[in-house]
Short mmCIF file of C-alpha atoms in Angstrom, two decimals:
data_model
loop_
_atom_site.label_atom_id
_atom_site.label_comp_id
_atom_site.label_asym_id
_atom_site.label_seq_id
_atom_site.Cartn_x
_atom_site.Cartn_y
_atom_site.Cartn_z
CA MET A 25 -129.59 -24.58 -70.39
CA THR A 26 -131.26 -23.07 -67.83
CA ASP A 27 -131.97 -24.46 -64.16
CA ARG A 28 -135.76 -24.99 -64.68
CA ASP A 29 -135.23 -26.53 -68.24
CA ARG A 30 -132.34 -29.19 -66.38
CA ILE A 31 -135.18 -29.70 -64.26
CA LEU A 32 -138.13 -30.84 -66.48
CA GLN A 33 -135.32 -32.85 -68.34
CA LYS A 34 -133.90 -35.34 -64.99
CA THR A 35 -137.70 -35.06 -64.07
CA ASN A 36 -139.33 -36.37 -67.40
CA GLY A 37 -140.52 -33.69 -67.64
CA GLY A 38 -141.54 -32.67 -64.29
CA PHE A 39 -143.57 -36.10 -64.77
CA ASP A 40 -141.31 -37.56 -61.86
CA VAL A 41 -142.20 -34.76 -59.40
CA PHE A 42 -145.82 -35.05 -59.72
CA VAL A 43 -145.36 -38.90 -58.80
CA HIS A 44 -143.78 -38.25 -55.97
CA TYR A 45 -145.66 -35.61 -54.11
CA MET A 46 -149.19 -37.23 -55.86
CA GLY A 47 -148.47 -40.72 -55.69
CA GLU A 48 -147.76 -43.53 -58.29
CA ASP A 49 -151.88 -43.32 -59.28
CA CYS A 50 -150.02 -39.59 -61.38
CA LYS A 51 -149.20 -42.88 -63.85
CA LYS A 52 -152.91 -43.85 -64.98
CA LYS A 53 -154.59 -41.70 -67.86
CA VAL A 54 -157.06 -40.23 -65.48
CA PHE A 55 -156.32 -40.43 -61.40
CA ARG A 56 -157.51 -39.17 -58.13
CA ASN A 57 -156.63 -35.79 -56.20
CA PRO A 58 -154.70 -36.98 -53.28
CA PHE A 59 -154.70 -33.54 -51.83
CA ARG A 60 -158.97 -32.93 -52.28
CA THR A 61 -161.50 -34.58 -50.38
CA ASP A 62 -163.47 -35.83 -53.49
CA ASN A 63 -162.91 -39.55 -53.93
CA SER A 64 -163.78 -39.48 -57.94
CA PRO A 65 -160.81 -39.90 -60.62
CA SER A 66 -160.87 -36.05 -61.90
CA CYS A 67 -157.24 -35.42 -62.82
CA HIS A 68 -155.47 -35.92 -66.19
CA LEU A 69 -151.62 -35.06 -67.00
CA TYR A 70 -150.33 -33.77 -69.99
CA PHE A 71 -147.50 -33.26 -72.28
CA HIS A 72 -147.26 -29.59 -73.77
CA GLU A 73 -143.94 -28.81 -75.71
CA ASP A 74 -142.33 -25.45 -75.00
CA GLN A 75 -143.00 -23.37 -78.20
CA GLN A 76 -139.73 -21.61 -77.50
CA GLY A 77 -136.94 -24.13 -77.44
CA GLY A 78 -137.05 -24.85 -74.08
CA GLU A 79 -137.34 -28.06 -72.24
CA GLY A 80 -141.12 -29.63 -72.60
CA ARG A 81 -143.09 -30.53 -69.42
CA PHE A 82 -146.50 -32.08 -67.84
CA ILE A 83 -149.58 -30.16 -67.18
CA LEU A 84 -151.60 -31.75 -64.82
CA LYS A 85 -155.46 -30.68 -64.91
CA ASP A 86 -158.58 -31.32 -62.61
CA PHE A 87 -161.46 -31.59 -63.80
CA GLY A 88 -163.13 -31.57 -60.81
CA ASP A 89 -161.72 -28.28 -59.83
CA SER A 90 -160.32 -26.06 -61.95
CA GLU A 91 -157.88 -23.62 -59.22
CA TRP A 92 -156.02 -27.31 -59.35
CA ARG A 93 -154.12 -26.68 -62.88
CA GLY A 94 -150.79 -26.34 -63.46
CA ASP A 95 -147.02 -28.01 -64.16
CA CYS A 96 -144.83 -29.50 -61.61
CA PHE A 97 -143.84 -25.80 -60.40
CA TRP A 98 -146.55 -24.47 -59.55
CA LEU A 99 -147.45 -27.70 -58.31
CA VAL A 100 -144.70 -27.74 -55.25
CA GLY A 101 -145.79 -24.02 -54.85
CA ARG A 102 -149.11 -24.68 -54.40
CA LEU A 103 -148.05 -27.10 -51.90
CA CYS A 104 -144.85 -25.60 -49.99
CA SER A 105 -147.40 -21.79 -50.01
CA LEU A 106 -144.84 -20.04 -52.61
CA ASP A 107 -145.40 -18.11 -55.17
CA VAL A 108 -144.55 -18.79 -58.82
CA ARG A 109 -143.71 -15.63 -60.16
CA ASN A 110 -141.59 -14.47 -56.89
CA ASP A 111 -140.54 -17.17 -55.40
CA PHE A 112 -139.44 -19.52 -58.47
CA MET A 113 -135.78 -20.24 -57.60
CA GLU A 114 -136.75 -21.23 -54.15
CA ILE A 115 -139.23 -23.66 -55.40
CA LEU A 116 -136.18 -24.83 -57.35
CA ARG A 117 -134.57 -25.85 -54.76
CA THR A 118 -137.23 -27.32 -53.21
CA ILE A 119 -137.56 -30.00 -56.31
CA ASP A 120 -133.67 -29.85 -55.97
CA LYS A 121 -133.49 -31.74 -52.82
CA GLU A 122 -137.04 -33.65 -52.10
CA LEU A 123 -135.79 -35.03 -55.67
CA ASN A 124 -132.22 -35.69 -54.77
CA LEU A 125 -131.30 -34.22 -58.04
CA TYR A 126 -128.00 -32.52 -58.05
CA ILE A 127 -128.83 -30.33 -60.33
CA LEU A 128 -128.27 -26.50 -58.02
CA ASP A 129 -125.01 -26.69 -55.88
CA ASP A 130 -126.21 -23.62 -53.86
CA ALA A 131 -129.19 -25.92 -52.48
CA PRO A 132 -129.58 -25.68 -48.92
CA ALA A 133 -130.48 -29.11 -46.28
CA ASN A 134 -133.43 -27.24 -45.04
CA VAL A 135 -136.10 -26.86 -48.20
CA HIS A 136 -139.76 -26.51 -47.54
CA PRO A 137 -140.26 -29.97 -46.45
CA VAL A 138 -143.77 -31.23 -47.83
CA MET A 139 -144.72 -34.46 -47.03
CA ASN A 140 -143.05 -37.85 -48.41
CA LYS A 141 -144.51 -40.65 -50.53
CA VAL A 142 -145.76 -42.18 -46.78
CA GLN A 143 -147.19 -39.70 -44.75
CA ARG A 144 -148.52 -37.79 -47.40
CA GLU A 145 -151.70 -36.92 -46.02
CA ARG A 146 -154.81 -34.67 -47.48
CA ILE A 147 -154.10 -31.14 -47.21
CA SER A 148 -156.89 -28.87 -46.72
CA ASP A 149 -157.06 -25.91 -49.86
CA ASN A 150 -156.70 -23.69 -46.27
CA ARG A 151 -153.89 -23.80 -45.62
CA PRO A 152 -152.64 -25.90 -42.74
CA VAL A 153 -150.14 -24.17 -41.24
CA LYS A 154 -150.67 -22.28 -37.35
CA PHE A 155 -149.19 -19.08 -36.99
CA THR A 156 -148.77 -16.87 -34.57
CA PRO A 157 -148.62 -13.15 -35.64
CA LYS A 158 -147.43 -9.38 -33.48
CA TYR A 159 -149.41 -6.67 -34.89
CA ARG A 160 -148.08 -3.03 -34.19
CA ASN A 161 -148.95 0.43 -35.44
CA PHE A 162 -147.64 1.16 -38.86
CA ASN A 163 -144.69 3.84 -38.30
CA LYS A 164 -144.53 6.42 -40.81
CA HIS A 165 -141.54 4.96 -42.96
CA GLU A 166 -144.94 2.28 -44.03
CA LEU A 167 -147.52 4.18 -44.17
CA ASN A 168 -145.31 6.71 -46.88
CA TYR A 169 -144.83 3.53 -48.85
CA TRP A 170 -148.79 2.93 -48.81
CA ALA A 171 -149.65 6.85 -50.12
CA SER A 172 -146.74 5.88 -52.64
CA TYR A 173 -150.03 4.25 -54.03
CA GLY A 174 -152.45 6.41 -52.93
CA ILE A 175 -153.28 4.20 -50.06
CA SER A 176 -154.38 5.76 -47.29
CA LEU A 177 -154.32 4.12 -42.96
CA SER A 178 -158.43 3.88 -43.32
CA ILE A 179 -158.22 1.97 -46.53
CA LEU A 180 -156.00 -0.43 -45.17
CA GLU A 181 -157.95 -0.47 -41.91
CA ARG A 182 -161.20 -0.96 -44.72
CA PHE A 183 -159.15 -3.71 -46.63
CA HIS A 184 -158.16 -5.74 -43.18
CA VAL A 185 -153.97 -4.53 -43.55
CA LYS A 186 -152.38 -4.62 -41.00
CA CYS A 187 -148.53 -4.60 -40.23
CA LEU A 188 -146.67 -7.14 -38.42
CA SER A 189 -143.35 -7.27 -35.86
CA SER A 190 -143.31 -11.29 -36.90
CA CYS A 191 -145.19 -14.05 -37.57
CA TYR A 192 -144.41 -17.38 -36.22
CA PHE A 193 -145.37 -20.15 -38.28
CA GLU A 194 -145.83 -24.42 -37.63
CA ARG A 195 -146.66 -26.69 -40.58
CA ASP A 196 -148.27 -29.66 -39.60
CA ASP A 197 -145.27 -31.66 -39.75
CA GLY A 198 -143.83 -30.19 -36.41
CA THR A 199 -140.97 -28.24 -38.13
CA SER A 200 -141.65 -24.21 -37.77
CA TYR A 201 -139.76 -20.75 -38.49
CA ASN A 202 -140.16 -17.24 -37.12
CA ILE A 203 -140.10 -14.16 -39.51
CA ASN A 204 -139.66 -10.95 -38.40
CA GLY A 205 -140.03 -7.23 -40.20
CA THR A 206 -137.12 -5.01 -39.89
CA MET A 207 -136.83 -1.31 -41.45
CA ASP A 208 -135.48 -2.38 -44.85
CA VAL A 209 -138.06 -5.27 -45.67
CA PRO A 210 -140.68 -4.50 -43.75
CA MET A 211 -144.06 -7.36 -43.59
CA PHE A 212 -147.92 -6.74 -44.27
CA GLY A 213 -150.65 -9.30 -43.83
CA TYR A 214 -153.62 -9.27 -45.50
CA THR A 215 -155.99 -10.51 -43.11
CA PHE A 216 -159.04 -12.94 -43.65
CA PHE A 217 -162.25 -13.89 -40.71
CA ASP A 218 -161.44 -11.44 -38.60
CA GLY A 219 -157.65 -12.92 -38.31
CA ALA A 220 -157.81 -16.47 -38.56
CA GLY A 221 -156.24 -16.27 -41.84
CA ILE A 222 -153.15 -14.39 -43.16
CA LYS A 223 -151.33 -13.74 -46.47
CA VAL A 224 -147.91 -11.95 -45.87
CA TYR A 225 -145.83 -9.14 -47.66
CA ARG A 226 -142.98 -8.69 -47.87
CA PRO A 227 -142.58 -6.40 -50.62
CA ASN A 228 -138.97 -6.00 -50.74
CA ALA A 229 -137.98 -9.51 -49.70
CA GLN A 230 -135.25 -11.48 -52.17
CA ILE A 231 -137.87 -14.69 -51.48
CA GLY A 232 -140.74 -14.51 -49.65
CA ARG A 233 -142.61 -12.17 -50.87
CA PHE A 234 -145.99 -13.66 -50.09
CA MET A 235 -146.59 -16.52 -46.98
CA TYR A 236 -150.00 -17.98 -46.56
CA ALA A 237 -151.22 -19.63 -43.19
CA GLY A 238 -154.36 -20.53 -41.64
CA THR A 239 -158.13 -20.18 -42.61
CA LEU A 240 -157.99 -18.40 -46.25
CA PRO A 241 -161.49 -17.81 -48.96
CA LYS A 242 -162.09 -20.27 -51.24
CA PRO A 243 -161.80 -19.38 -53.68
CA TYR A 244 -158.92 -16.80 -52.42
CA VAL A 245 -160.61 -13.41 -53.74
CA PHE A 246 -159.28 -10.05 -52.10
CA GLY A 247 -161.43 -7.28 -51.79
CA TRP A 248 -165.11 -9.05 -52.31
CA GLU A 249 -166.44 -7.92 -48.76
CA GLN A 250 -165.60 -4.82 -50.14
CA LEU A 251 -167.27 -4.15 -53.37
CA SER A 252 -170.21 -1.47 -53.66
CA SER A 253 -172.08 -2.39 -57.02
CA ARG A 254 -172.00 1.74 -57.48
CA GLN A 255 -170.57 1.54 -61.31
CA SER A 256 -172.13 -0.56 -63.79
CA TYR A 257 -168.86 -2.72 -63.88
CA VAL A 258 -166.04 -4.73 -61.87
CA ILE A 259 -162.26 -5.09 -62.43
CA VAL A 260 -160.59 -8.02 -61.65
CA THR A 261 -157.01 -6.91 -61.78
CA GLY A 262 -153.77 -8.67 -60.47
CA GLY A 263 -152.93 -8.66 -56.98
CA GLU A 264 -154.04 -7.06 -53.32
CA LYS A 265 -152.15 -3.35 -53.97
CA ASP A 266 -153.93 -3.11 -57.19
CA VAL A 267 -157.23 -3.77 -55.45
CA MET A 268 -156.53 -1.21 -53.29
CA SER A 269 -155.28 1.54 -55.93
CA LEU A 270 -158.39 1.11 -57.23
CA SER A 271 -161.01 1.46 -54.71
CA VAL A 272 -158.81 4.58 -53.93
CA HIS A 273 -160.01 6.18 -57.26
CA GLY A 274 -163.55 5.12 -56.94
CA TYR A 275 -163.44 1.48 -58.48
CA ASP A 276 -165.32 -1.83 -57.58
CA ALA A 277 -162.04 -4.18 -57.84
CA ILE A 278 -161.08 -7.94 -56.86
CA CYS A 279 -157.75 -9.96 -57.55
CA LEU A 280 -157.40 -14.10 -57.10
CA ASN A 281 -154.15 -15.32 -55.94
CA SER A 282 -152.32 -14.89 -59.16
CA GLU A 283 -153.01 -14.41 -62.44
CA THR A 284 -153.29 -17.66 -63.74
CA ALA A 285 -155.95 -18.35 -61.57
CA LYS A 286 -159.67 -18.62 -62.52
CA LEU A 287 -162.41 -17.61 -61.21
CA PRO A 288 -165.25 -19.88 -60.53
CA PHE A 289 -168.76 -20.13 -62.33
CA ASN A 290 -170.22 -19.78 -58.99
CA LEU A 291 -168.64 -16.15 -58.44
CA LEU A 292 -169.23 -15.30 -61.54
CA LYS A 293 -172.80 -15.76 -61.64
CA GLU A 294 -173.09 -13.49 -58.19
CA LEU A 295 -171.49 -11.05 -59.78
CA SER A 296 -173.60 -11.11 -62.89
CA GLY A 297 -176.32 -10.14 -59.97
CA ARG A 298 -174.70 -6.90 -59.27
CA TYR A 299 -172.72 -5.28 -62.25
CA GLU A 300 -173.22 -5.53 -66.68
CA HIS A 301 -169.91 -5.67 -67.43
CA ILE A 302 -166.80 -7.72 -66.11
CA ILE A 303 -163.06 -6.20 -66.31
CA PHE A 304 -159.70 -7.78 -66.75
CA ILE A 305 -156.71 -5.52 -65.86
CA TYR A 306 -153.69 -7.74 -64.80
CA ASP A 307 -150.18 -6.70 -65.52
CA SER A 308 -148.88 -4.80 -68.69
CA ASP A 309 -146.00 -7.92 -68.84
CA GLU A 310 -146.37 -10.93 -71.62
CA THR A 311 -148.44 -13.29 -68.60
CA GLY A 312 -150.89 -10.42 -67.85
CA ARG A 313 -151.72 -9.70 -71.24
CA ARG A 314 -152.17 -13.90 -72.39
CA GLU A 315 -153.96 -14.47 -68.86
CA SER A 316 -156.06 -11.46 -69.54
CA ALA A 317 -157.42 -12.50 -72.44
CA LEU A 318 -157.45 -15.78 -71.76
CA ARG A 319 -160.20 -15.16 -68.39
CA VAL A 320 -162.11 -12.95 -71.23
CA LYS A 321 -162.77 -15.76 -73.18
CA GLU A 322 -163.28 -18.31 -71.28
CA TRP A 323 -166.38 -16.66 -69.57
CA ASN A 324 -168.19 -15.11 -73.09
CA GLU A 325 -167.18 -18.89 -74.12
CA PHE A 326 -169.35 -19.97 -70.95
CA MET A 327 -172.11 -17.48 -71.33
CA LYS A 328 -172.52 -17.91 -75.15
CA GLY A 329 -173.08 -21.93 -73.69
CA GLN A 330 -175.30 -21.21 -71.10
CA GLY A 331 -176.95 -18.57 -74.21
CA CYS A 332 -176.13 -15.49 -71.44
CA GLU A 333 -173.85 -13.63 -73.57
CA ASN A 334 -175.27 -10.42 -73.21
CA LEU A 335 -175.16 -11.22 -69.30
CA LEU A 336 -172.31 -9.32 -67.13
CA ARG A 337 -169.17 -9.86 -70.74
CA ALA A 338 -165.80 -9.69 -70.10
CA TYR A 339 -163.25 -7.41 -71.32
CA SER A 340 -159.41 -7.02 -71.52
CA VAL A 341 -157.55 -3.93 -70.29
CA THR A 342 -154.24 -3.83 -70.76
CA LEU A 343 -152.93 -0.20 -69.47
CA PRO A 344 -150.43 1.98 -71.02
CA LEU A 345 -147.25 1.05 -69.34
CA ALA A 346 -143.94 -0.82 -70.07
CA GLY A 347 -144.44 -4.25 -68.57
CA THR A 348 -141.33 -3.80 -66.57
CA LYS A 349 -141.43 -4.64 -63.35
CA GLN A 350 -141.16 -2.01 -61.93
CA ASP A 351 -144.06 -0.12 -64.26
CA LYS A 352 -146.56 -2.90 -65.17
CA ASP A 353 -149.65 -3.45 -62.53
CA ALA A 354 -152.57 -0.99 -61.73
CA SER A 355 -150.74 0.17 -58.43
CA ASP A 356 -147.47 1.01 -60.86
CA PHE A 357 -150.05 3.70 -63.40
CA PHE A 358 -151.09 5.48 -60.20
CA LYS A 359 -148.26 6.37 -59.00
CA SER A 360 -146.52 7.78 -62.01
CA GLY A 361 -149.36 9.93 -61.19
CA HIS A 362 -151.24 8.41 -64.10
CA SER A 363 -155.13 9.98 -63.66
CA ALA A 364 -158.58 7.41 -62.72
CA THR A 365 -160.34 9.10 -66.00
CA LEU A 366 -158.18 7.07 -68.59
CA VAL A 367 -158.55 4.21 -66.67
CA ARG A 368 -162.57 4.82 -67.18
CA ASP A 369 -161.50 5.89 -70.84
CA LEU A 370 -159.92 2.79 -71.17
CA VAL A 371 -162.82 0.57 -70.41
CA PHE A 372 -165.43 2.76 -72.01
CA ARG A 373 -163.31 1.82 -75.56
CA ALA A 374 -162.89 -1.91 -74.79
CA ILE A 375 -166.64 -1.86 -73.70
CA GLN A 376 -167.50 0.34 -77.13
CA GLY A 377 -165.07 -1.46 -79.43
CA GLU A 378 -163.67 1.08 -80.13
CA SER A 379 -159.75 0.15 -79.80
CA LYS A 380 -158.22 -3.52 -79.39
CA LEU A 381 -156.22 -2.70 -75.91
#
């Protein structure tokens, strides 16, 4: 049995984790989200069976905010500024420690304390974490890293990406920590609002590849201000590096914080005034294919319900990649030597319905 399944088994499918972080109201059929300012009871927990034979789990759905949807691992990741895909073991250790499960023998003593049930306060969606960054110029090694994906210094500057020598973080509870960039583990920052917010990216880190602090866009959208409306379609892709790689080759592109996140319909409506089509190009692995198809289905069904099915139709495109960790996304696609022409061909075929992509 995996550590994930053992935690689900010991927490009643993750239900106890929701109660620990969100309070006893979780036991009600519908309850208020304590992490949003809306006082209306809009949350619901439902049980989802695992189709692969693993432990089933409870899923949170907030009808008042579509961004609040996921299992207990997603919840802890959100509250602790951890990425479910890249920091999953860290999330497991946090749950193990906070709920005193004693499942993981290597769980450290200090594991991302969030809030206990007595001290819990509402948090803003802008990540209530103070940070003090120390920026420096990109060195040759770091510029070569970005150049391997076709991303030049001018592109990095256009998208407000900076190089960090270190970054000091302080949580609301007073705990703090400092992260340093090194030659082996360089550290970059996707910055927002003239440096008021940051998403730290450490591509070679084993734990904590992504960290968030300050005021971030709500919802988190990277590349929005760089859109030019120079094409008939806009691409929604998996990550910031993918956005910049696509931009290098002349595409308008944006990404959300994860492939499972949803772009609010008000932003989609705004895109409909600038583009004719929206193309989802997510990772070529199982998750990327699934989530891309879901986003397309959700959007087209919504537009049909509004009587606007011919306005900004959505399509899914899967790049011809292996789907492995090193060969699955748009930046890997260009790094491997594929041409921008192939992307245009795949998009055209998807729009024309000539191929199932």
